[in-house]
Amino acid sequence: MSAKSINARLAAGFALLATGVLAGAFFYGWANVTPTFSAVPLDVHLAFRTELMKVNGVVMQVLMAAAVATTGWLAISTRGRARIPAIAAIAFAVASFLVTRFGNVPINQEMKRWAAGELAPDHLDRLAVWGTFNDIRVATALTAFVLVIITSGLTGARR
């Protein structure tokens, strides 16, 4: 087995892991955590989100960075038609980061103020916007993962 082939297989393995964990984390939050917010009183909802942000702020950034870095490595190490989905995976991993950073995070900062007693009159609308951004980042993370699976199949990295 050539060094290029080993590099491509390693890149595929790490990209599968990083994008899979990222997509799984976003999907779990979307499918299980977010729906519970509407089932509890607003003060509980905001207190929980504020605490969750303390952990997510670090963990999710690391996962997004790992997804971007490993899909980049995968795109560099692949050749031919396998490179196309690998490059697309980078774009979707970056999109997950950008939506989070410029969509969800600013609203998260608003929620911290709401939890401290400065509830905005349009808070329900802002929560709906946050939900839309969340839907988008779940979809982009899942798409990146699927594209890495496709790339892995095209490179023979799973054999």
Short mmCIF file of N, CA and C in Angstrom, two decimals:
data_model
loop_
_atom_site.label_atom_id
_atom_site.label_comp_id
_atom_site.label_asym_id
_atom_site.label_seq_id
_atom_site.Cartn_x
_atom_site.Cartn_y
_atom_site.Cartn_z
N MET A 1 0.85 -1.17 0.00
CA MET A 1 0.00 0.00 0.00
C MET A 1 0.90 1.24 0.00
N SER A 2 0.58 2.18 -0.86
CA SER A 2 1.40 3.38 -1.00
C SER A 2 1.14 4.36 0.14
N ALA A 3 2.09 5.28 0.31
CA ALA A 3 1.93 6.30 1.34
C ALA A 3 0.72 7.19 1.05
N LYS A 4 0.47 7.48 -0.23
CA LYS A 4 -0.70 8.28 -0.60
C LYS A 4 -1.99 7.57 -0.22
N SER A 5 -2.04 6.27 -0.45
CA SER A 5 -3.23 5.49 -0.12
C SER A 5 -3.44 5.46 1.40
N ILE A 6 -2.38 5.28 2.14
CA ILE A 6 -2.48 5.28 3.61
C ILE A 6 -2.95 6.64 4.11
N ASN A 7 -2.40 7.70 3.54
CA ASN A 7 -2.80 9.06 3.92
C ASN A 7 -4.29 9.29 3.64
N ALA A 8 -4.75 8.85 2.48
CA ALA A 8 -6.16 9.02 2.12
C ALA A 8 -7.06 8.21 3.06
N ARG A 9 -6.64 7.02 3.42
CA ARG A 9 -7.44 6.20 4.34
C ARG A 9 -7.48 6.81 5.74
N LEU A 10 -6.34 7.31 6.20
CA LEU A 10 -6.33 7.98 7.50
C LEU A 10 -7.21 9.23 7.48
N ALA A 11 -7.07 10.02 6.43
CA ALA A 11 -7.89 11.23 6.30
C ALA A 11 -9.37 10.88 6.30
N ALA A 12 -9.73 9.84 5.56
CA ALA A 12 -11.14 9.42 5.50
C ALA A 12 -11.62 8.97 6.87
N GLY A 13 -10.82 8.21 7.56
CA GLY A 13 -11.21 7.74 8.89
C GLY A 13 -11.43 8.88 9.87
N PHE A 14 -10.50 9.81 9.90
CA PHE A 14 -10.64 10.94 10.81
C PHE A 14 -11.79 11.87 10.39
N ALA A 15 -11.98 12.05 9.08
CA ALA A 15 -13.09 12.88 8.61
C ALA A 15 -14.44 12.22 8.92
N LEU A 16 -14.51 10.91 8.77
CA LEU A 16 -15.74 10.19 9.14
C LEU A 16 -16.04 10.38 10.63
N LEU A 17 -15.02 10.24 11.45
CA LEU A 17 -15.20 10.40 12.89
C LEU A 17 -15.63 11.82 13.24
N ALA A 18 -14.91 12.81 12.74
CA ALA A 18 -15.19 14.20 13.10
C ALA A 18 -16.55 14.66 12.60
N THR A 19 -16.86 14.39 11.34
CA THR A 19 -18.15 14.84 10.82
C THR A 19 -19.29 14.03 11.40
N GLY A 20 -19.05 12.76 11.67
CA GLY A 20 -20.09 11.92 12.27
C GLY A 20 -20.44 12.35 13.68
N VAL A 21 -19.41 12.65 14.48
CA VAL A 21 -19.67 13.11 15.84
C VAL A 21 -20.36 14.48 15.82
N LEU A 22 -19.90 15.36 14.95
CA LEU A 22 -20.54 16.68 14.86
C LEU A 22 -22.00 16.55 14.44
N ALA A 23 -22.25 15.80 13.39
CA ALA A 23 -23.64 15.62 12.93
C ALA A 23 -24.47 14.95 14.02
N GLY A 24 -23.90 13.98 14.70
CA GLY A 24 -24.63 13.30 15.76
C GLY A 24 -24.95 14.23 16.92
N ALA A 25 -24.01 15.07 17.30
CA ALA A 25 -24.25 16.01 18.40
C ALA A 25 -25.34 17.00 18.03
N PHE A 26 -25.24 17.57 16.84
CA PHE A 26 -26.27 18.51 16.40
C PHE A 26 -27.63 17.81 16.28
N PHE A 27 -27.64 16.61 15.72
CA PHE A 27 -28.90 15.89 15.55
C PHE A 27 -29.52 15.55 16.90
N TYR A 28 -28.72 15.09 17.84
CA TYR A 28 -29.24 14.76 19.17
C TYR A 28 -29.89 15.99 19.81
N GLY A 29 -29.21 17.12 19.74
CA GLY A 29 -29.77 18.35 20.29
C GLY A 29 -31.07 18.74 19.59
N TRP A 30 -31.08 18.61 18.27
CA TRP A 30 -32.26 18.98 17.48
C TRP A 30 -33.44 18.06 17.80
N ALA A 31 -33.18 16.75 17.88
CA ALA A 31 -34.25 15.77 18.04
C ALA A 31 -34.70 15.59 19.49
N ASN A 32 -33.80 15.83 20.45
CA ASN A 32 -34.12 15.50 21.84
C ASN A 32 -34.09 16.68 22.80
N VAL A 33 -33.10 17.53 22.69
CA VAL A 33 -32.96 18.62 23.66
C VAL A 33 -33.89 19.78 23.32
N THR A 34 -33.81 20.27 22.10
CA THR A 34 -34.59 21.44 21.71
C THR A 34 -36.09 21.26 21.91
N PRO A 35 -36.68 20.11 21.57
CA PRO A 35 -38.12 19.97 21.79
C PRO A 35 -38.53 20.07 23.27
N THR A 36 -37.62 19.73 24.17
CA THR A 36 -37.98 19.79 25.59
C THR A 36 -38.07 21.22 26.10
N PHE A 37 -37.44 22.15 25.41
CA PHE A 37 -37.48 23.54 25.85
C PHE A 37 -38.91 24.08 25.93
N SER A 38 -39.74 23.69 24.97
CA SER A 38 -41.11 24.20 24.96
C SER A 38 -41.99 23.48 25.99
N ALA A 39 -41.49 22.40 26.57
CA ALA A 39 -42.26 21.62 27.54
C ALA A 39 -42.03 22.07 28.98
N VAL A 40 -41.12 23.01 29.18
CA VAL A 40 -40.82 23.48 30.54
C VAL A 40 -41.08 24.98 30.62
N PRO A 41 -41.25 25.50 31.82
CA PRO A 41 -41.44 26.95 31.96
C PRO A 41 -40.23 27.71 31.41
N LEU A 42 -40.47 28.93 30.95
CA LEU A 42 -39.43 29.73 30.31
C LEU A 42 -38.22 29.93 31.21
N ASP A 43 -38.39 30.14 32.50
CA ASP A 43 -37.24 30.35 33.37
C ASP A 43 -36.36 29.10 33.45
N VAL A 44 -36.96 27.91 33.45
CA VAL A 44 -36.20 26.65 33.44
C VAL A 44 -35.49 26.50 32.09
N HIS A 45 -36.22 26.77 31.03
CA HIS A 45 -35.69 26.71 29.67
C HIS A 45 -34.43 27.57 29.57
N LEU A 46 -34.52 28.82 29.98
CA LEU A 46 -33.39 29.75 29.85
C LEU A 46 -32.24 29.37 30.77
N ALA A 47 -32.55 28.92 31.98
CA ALA A 47 -31.49 28.48 32.90
C ALA A 47 -30.74 27.29 32.32
N PHE A 48 -31.47 26.35 31.75
CA PHE A 48 -30.83 25.18 31.15
C PHE A 48 -29.97 25.58 29.96
N ARG A 49 -30.50 26.41 29.08
CA ARG A 49 -29.73 26.84 27.91
C ARG A 49 -28.45 27.56 28.33
N THR A 50 -28.55 28.41 29.35
CA THR A 50 -27.38 29.16 29.80
C THR A 50 -26.30 28.21 30.29
N GLU A 51 -26.68 27.20 31.05
CA GLU A 51 -25.70 26.21 31.52
C GLU A 51 -25.16 25.37 30.37
N LEU A 52 -26.03 25.00 29.46
CA LEU A 52 -25.62 24.20 28.31
C LEU A 52 -24.60 24.95 27.45
N MET A 53 -24.79 26.25 27.31
CA MET A 53 -23.87 27.07 26.50
C MET A 53 -22.45 27.05 27.05
N LYS A 54 -22.32 26.94 28.37
CA LYS A 54 -20.99 26.92 28.97
C LYS A 54 -20.17 25.73 28.49
N VAL A 55 -20.81 24.60 28.32
CA VAL A 55 -20.13 23.40 27.84
C VAL A 55 -20.06 23.40 26.32
N ASN A 56 -21.19 23.69 25.69
CA ASN A 56 -21.25 23.67 24.23
C ASN A 56 -20.30 24.66 23.59
N GLY A 57 -20.07 25.77 24.25
CA GLY A 57 -19.19 26.79 23.68
C GLY A 57 -17.82 26.24 23.32
N VAL A 58 -17.32 25.33 24.12
CA VAL A 58 -16.01 24.73 23.87
C VAL A 58 -16.14 23.47 23.01
N VAL A 59 -16.99 22.57 23.45
CA VAL A 59 -17.11 21.27 22.79
C VAL A 59 -17.49 21.40 21.32
N MET A 60 -18.52 22.17 21.04
CA MET A 60 -18.99 22.27 19.66
C MET A 60 -17.99 23.00 18.76
N GLN A 61 -17.28 23.97 19.31
CA GLN A 61 -16.26 24.64 18.49
C GLN A 61 -15.14 23.68 18.12
N VAL A 62 -14.74 22.84 19.06
CA VAL A 62 -13.70 21.84 18.78
C VAL A 62 -14.21 20.86 17.73
N LEU A 63 -15.45 20.40 17.87
CA LEU A 63 -15.99 19.47 16.88
C LEU A 63 -16.08 20.10 15.49
N MET A 64 -16.53 21.36 15.44
CA MET A 64 -16.62 22.02 14.13
C MET A 64 -15.23 22.23 13.52
N ALA A 65 -14.26 22.62 14.34
CA ALA A 65 -12.89 22.79 13.83
C ALA A 65 -12.34 21.46 13.34
N ALA A 66 -12.59 20.39 14.07
CA ALA A 66 -12.12 19.07 13.66
C ALA A 66 -12.77 18.65 12.34
N ALA A 67 -14.05 18.93 12.19
CA ALA A 67 -14.74 18.58 10.94
C ALA A 67 -14.15 19.34 9.75
N VAL A 68 -13.90 20.62 9.94
CA VAL A 68 -13.32 21.43 8.86
C VAL A 68 -11.91 20.94 8.54
N ALA A 69 -11.10 20.74 9.56
CA ALA A 69 -9.70 20.32 9.34
C ALA A 69 -9.62 18.95 8.67
N THR A 70 -10.41 18.00 9.14
CA THR A 70 -10.31 16.65 8.59
C THR A 70 -10.91 16.55 7.19
N THR A 71 -11.96 17.32 6.91
CA THR A 71 -12.48 17.29 5.54
C THR A 71 -11.50 17.99 4.60
N GLY A 72 -10.79 18.99 5.10
CA GLY A 72 -9.73 19.60 4.30
C GLY A 72 -8.62 18.62 4.00
N TRP A 73 -8.20 17.88 5.01
CA TRP A 73 -7.18 16.85 4.83
C TRP A 73 -7.66 15.81 3.82
N LEU A 74 -8.93 15.42 3.94
CA LEU A 74 -9.48 14.43 3.01
C LEU A 74 -9.46 14.96 1.58
N ALA A 75 -9.86 16.21 1.40
CA ALA A 75 -9.88 16.78 0.04
C ALA A 75 -8.47 16.86 -0.55
N ILE A 76 -7.50 17.19 0.27
CA ILE A 76 -6.11 17.27 -0.20
C ILE A 76 -5.57 15.89 -0.55
N SER A 77 -5.97 14.88 0.20
CA SER A 77 -5.39 13.55 0.01
C SER A 77 -6.12 12.70 -1.02
N THR A 78 -7.25 13.18 -1.52
CA THR A 78 -7.98 12.39 -2.53
C THR A 78 -7.68 12.91 -3.92
N ARG A 79 -7.95 12.07 -4.86
CA ARG A 79 -7.74 12.41 -6.27
C ARG A 79 -8.99 12.06 -7.07
N GLY A 80 -9.05 12.59 -8.27
CA GLY A 80 -10.12 12.24 -9.20
C GLY A 80 -11.50 12.67 -8.72
N ARG A 81 -12.48 11.87 -9.08
CA ARG A 81 -13.86 12.24 -8.79
C ARG A 81 -14.17 12.24 -7.29
N ALA A 82 -13.39 11.57 -6.48
CA ALA A 82 -13.61 11.56 -5.03
C ALA A 82 -13.34 12.92 -4.41
N ARG A 83 -12.56 13.73 -5.08
CA ARG A 83 -12.24 15.05 -4.52
C ARG A 83 -13.46 15.98 -4.51
N ILE A 84 -14.37 15.80 -5.45
CA ILE A 84 -15.54 16.70 -5.54
C ILE A 84 -16.41 16.63 -4.28
N PRO A 85 -16.86 15.44 -3.84
CA PRO A 85 -17.64 15.42 -2.60
C PRO A 85 -16.81 15.82 -1.37
N ALA A 86 -15.50 15.57 -1.41
CA ALA A 86 -14.65 15.98 -0.29
C ALA A 86 -14.61 17.50 -0.16
N ILE A 87 -14.49 18.18 -1.28
CA ILE A 87 -14.49 19.65 -1.27
C ILE A 87 -15.86 20.16 -0.83
N ALA A 88 -16.92 19.53 -1.30
CA ALA A 88 -18.26 19.92 -0.88
C ALA A 88 -18.43 19.71 0.62
N ALA A 89 -17.84 18.64 1.17
CA ALA A 89 -17.92 18.38 2.61
C ALA A 89 -17.28 19.52 3.40
N ILE A 90 -16.16 20.05 2.89
CA ILE A 90 -15.53 21.20 3.54
C ILE A 90 -16.52 22.36 3.59
N ALA A 91 -17.15 22.63 2.46
CA ALA A 91 -18.09 23.76 2.38
C ALA A 91 -19.22 23.60 3.39
N PHE A 92 -19.75 22.39 3.52
CA PHE A 92 -20.85 22.17 4.46
C PHE A 92 -20.37 22.22 5.91
N ALA A 93 -19.17 21.73 6.18
CA ALA A 93 -18.62 21.83 7.54
C ALA A 93 -18.39 23.30 7.91
N VAL A 94 -17.87 24.08 6.97
CA VAL A 94 -17.67 25.52 7.21
C VAL A 94 -19.02 26.20 7.39
N ALA A 95 -20.00 25.82 6.60
CA ALA A 95 -21.34 26.40 6.73
C ALA A 95 -21.91 26.14 8.12
N SER A 96 -21.70 24.95 8.66
CA SER A 96 -22.16 24.65 10.02
C SER A 96 -21.55 25.61 11.03
N PHE A 97 -20.26 25.86 10.87
CA PHE A 97 -19.58 26.80 11.76
C PHE A 97 -20.13 28.21 11.59
N LEU A 98 -20.26 28.67 10.35
CA LEU A 98 -20.70 30.05 10.10
C LEU A 98 -22.12 30.29 10.60
N VAL A 99 -23.01 29.33 10.36
CA VAL A 99 -24.39 29.48 10.84
C VAL A 99 -24.40 29.54 12.37
N THR A 100 -23.60 28.69 12.99
CA THR A 100 -23.53 28.68 14.45
C THR A 100 -22.98 30.00 14.96
N ARG A 101 -21.86 30.42 14.40
CA ARG A 101 -21.17 31.61 14.91
C ARG A 101 -21.95 32.89 14.67
N PHE A 102 -22.53 33.03 13.49
CA PHE A 102 -23.20 34.29 13.16
C PHE A 102 -24.73 34.23 13.26
N GLY A 103 -25.27 33.05 13.49
CA GLY A 103 -26.71 32.90 13.66
C GLY A 103 -27.09 32.56 15.08
N ASN A 104 -26.68 31.37 15.54
CA ASN A 104 -27.08 30.90 16.86
C ASN A 104 -26.39 31.63 18.01
N VAL A 105 -25.09 31.84 17.91
CA VAL A 105 -24.34 32.42 19.03
C VAL A 105 -24.85 33.81 19.43
N PRO A 106 -25.10 34.73 18.50
CA PRO A 106 -25.64 36.02 18.94
C PRO A 106 -26.98 35.90 19.68
N ILE A 107 -27.82 34.98 19.26
CA ILE A 107 -29.09 34.79 19.95
C ILE A 107 -28.85 34.12 21.30
N ASN A 108 -27.86 33.24 21.38
CA ASN A 108 -27.49 32.65 22.67
C ASN A 108 -27.10 33.75 23.66
N GLN A 109 -26.38 34.75 23.18
CA GLN A 109 -25.97 35.86 24.05
C GLN A 109 -27.20 36.64 24.54
N GLU A 110 -28.18 36.80 23.66
CA GLU A 110 -29.44 37.44 24.06
C GLU A 110 -30.12 36.61 25.15
N MET A 111 -30.12 35.30 24.98
CA MET A 111 -30.78 34.42 25.95
C MET A 111 -30.14 34.53 27.33
N LYS A 112 -28.83 34.73 27.37
CA LYS A 112 -28.17 34.92 28.67
C LYS A 112 -28.72 36.15 29.38
N ARG A 113 -28.97 37.21 28.62
CA ARG A 113 -29.56 38.42 29.21
C ARG A 113 -31.00 38.17 29.65
N TRP A 114 -31.72 37.40 28.85
CA TRP A 114 -33.10 37.08 29.22
C TRP A 114 -33.14 36.29 30.53
N ALA A 115 -32.21 35.34 30.67
CA ALA A 115 -32.16 34.52 31.89
C ALA A 115 -31.83 35.37 33.11
N ALA A 116 -31.11 36.47 32.89
CA ALA A 116 -30.76 37.38 33.99
C ALA A 116 -31.88 38.38 34.29
N GLY A 117 -32.99 38.28 33.58
CA GLY A 117 -34.13 39.13 33.87
C GLY A 117 -34.46 40.18 32.84
N GLU A 118 -33.71 40.25 31.74
CA GLU A 118 -33.95 41.25 30.70
C GLU A 118 -34.68 40.62 29.51
N LEU A 119 -35.85 40.04 29.77
CA LEU A 119 -36.59 39.34 28.72
C LEU A 119 -37.04 40.32 27.64
N ALA A 120 -36.67 40.02 26.40
CA ALA A 120 -37.05 40.88 25.27
C ALA A 120 -38.51 40.65 24.92
N PRO A 121 -39.20 41.70 24.51
CA PRO A 121 -40.62 41.53 24.15
C PRO A 121 -40.82 40.59 22.96
N ASP A 122 -39.82 40.50 22.09
CA ASP A 122 -39.93 39.64 20.91
C ASP A 122 -39.19 38.31 21.11
N HIS A 123 -39.04 37.86 22.36
CA HIS A 123 -38.24 36.67 22.64
C HIS A 123 -38.76 35.42 21.93
N LEU A 124 -40.05 35.30 21.76
CA LEU A 124 -40.58 34.12 21.05
C LEU A 124 -40.17 34.13 19.57
N ASP A 125 -40.17 35.30 18.97
CA ASP A 125 -39.71 35.42 17.58
C ASP A 125 -38.22 35.10 17.48
N ARG A 126 -37.44 35.58 18.44
CA ARG A 126 -36.00 35.32 18.44
C ARG A 126 -35.71 33.83 18.64
N LEU A 127 -36.50 33.18 19.49
CA LEU A 127 -36.34 31.73 19.67
C LEU A 127 -36.67 30.99 18.37
N ALA A 128 -37.65 31.47 17.64
CA ALA A 128 -37.99 30.85 16.36
C ALA A 128 -36.85 31.02 15.35
N VAL A 129 -36.23 32.19 15.35
CA VAL A 129 -35.08 32.42 14.46
C VAL A 129 -33.94 31.49 14.84
N TRP A 130 -33.68 31.37 16.15
CA TRP A 130 -32.64 30.44 16.62
C TRP A 130 -32.94 29.04 16.12
N GLY A 131 -34.22 28.63 16.18
CA GLY A 131 -34.61 27.31 15.71
C GLY A 131 -34.35 27.12 14.23
N THR A 132 -34.57 28.15 13.45
CA THR A 132 -34.29 28.06 12.01
C THR A 132 -32.80 27.89 11.76
N PHE A 133 -31.99 28.68 12.46
CA PHE A 133 -30.53 28.51 12.33
C PHE A 133 -30.11 27.11 12.77
N ASN A 134 -30.72 26.61 13.82
CA ASN A 134 -30.39 25.27 14.30
C ASN A 134 -30.74 24.22 13.25
N ASP A 135 -31.90 24.35 12.62
CA ASP A 135 -32.28 23.42 11.55
C ASP A 135 -31.24 23.43 10.43
N ILE A 136 -30.78 24.62 10.07
CA ILE A 136 -29.81 24.75 8.98
C ILE A 136 -28.49 24.09 9.36
N ARG A 137 -28.01 24.32 10.58
CA ARG A 137 -26.70 23.75 10.93
C ARG A 137 -26.78 22.24 11.11
N VAL A 138 -27.91 21.72 11.54
CA VAL A 138 -28.08 20.27 11.60
C VAL A 138 -28.00 19.70 10.18
N ALA A 139 -28.70 20.33 9.25
CA ALA A 139 -28.70 19.86 7.86
C ALA A 139 -27.32 19.95 7.23
N THR A 140 -26.60 21.05 7.49
CA THR A 140 -25.26 21.18 6.89
C THR A 140 -24.28 20.18 7.48
N ALA A 141 -24.37 19.92 8.78
CA ALA A 141 -23.48 18.94 9.41
C ALA A 141 -23.78 17.52 8.90
N LEU A 142 -25.06 17.18 8.80
CA LEU A 142 -25.42 15.87 8.27
C LEU A 142 -24.97 15.71 6.82
N THR A 143 -25.11 16.78 6.04
CA THR A 143 -24.70 16.73 4.64
C THR A 143 -23.19 16.54 4.54
N ALA A 144 -22.42 17.23 5.37
CA ALA A 144 -20.96 17.04 5.37
C ALA A 144 -20.62 15.59 5.66
N PHE A 145 -21.29 15.00 6.64
CA PHE A 145 -21.04 13.61 7.00
C PHE A 145 -21.36 12.67 5.83
N VAL A 146 -22.50 12.86 5.19
CA VAL A 146 -22.87 12.03 4.05
C VAL A 146 -21.85 12.18 2.92
N LEU A 147 -21.38 13.40 2.68
CA LEU A 147 -20.38 13.62 1.63
C LEU A 147 -19.06 12.93 1.96
N VAL A 148 -18.69 12.88 3.21
CA VAL A 148 -17.48 12.15 3.60
C VAL A 148 -17.68 10.65 3.40
N ILE A 149 -18.86 10.16 3.71
CA ILE A 149 -19.16 8.74 3.46
C ILE A 149 -19.02 8.44 1.96
N ILE A 150 -19.57 9.31 1.14
CA ILE A 150 -19.48 9.14 -0.32
C ILE A 150 -18.01 9.17 -0.76
N THR A 151 -17.27 10.14 -0.27
CA THR A 151 -15.85 10.24 -0.62
C THR A 151 -15.10 8.98 -0.21
N SER A 152 -15.38 8.49 0.98
CA SER A 152 -14.72 7.27 1.46
C SER A 152 -15.02 6.08 0.56
N GLY A 153 -16.25 6.00 0.11
CA GLY A 153 -16.61 4.92 -0.80
C GLY A 153 -15.90 5.04 -2.14
N LEU A 154 -15.78 6.27 -2.62
CA LEU A 154 -15.12 6.47 -3.91
C LEU A 154 -13.61 6.24 -3.85
N THR A 155 -13.02 6.46 -2.69
CA THR A 155 -11.57 6.27 -2.57
C THR A 155 -11.22 4.86 -2.15
N GLY A 156 -12.24 4.08 -1.79
CA GLY A 156 -11.98 2.72 -1.32
C GLY A 156 -11.43 2.72 0.09
N ALA A 157 -11.60 3.82 0.79
CA ALA A 157 -11.03 3.96 2.14
C ALA A 157 -11.71 3.04 3.15
N ARG A 158 -12.88 2.55 2.86
CA ARG A 158 -13.58 1.71 3.82
C ARG A 158 -13.29 0.22 3.60
N ARG A 159 -12.51 -0.11 2.63
CA ARG A 159 -12.23 -1.53 2.35
C ARG A 159 -11.12 -2.05 3.21
#
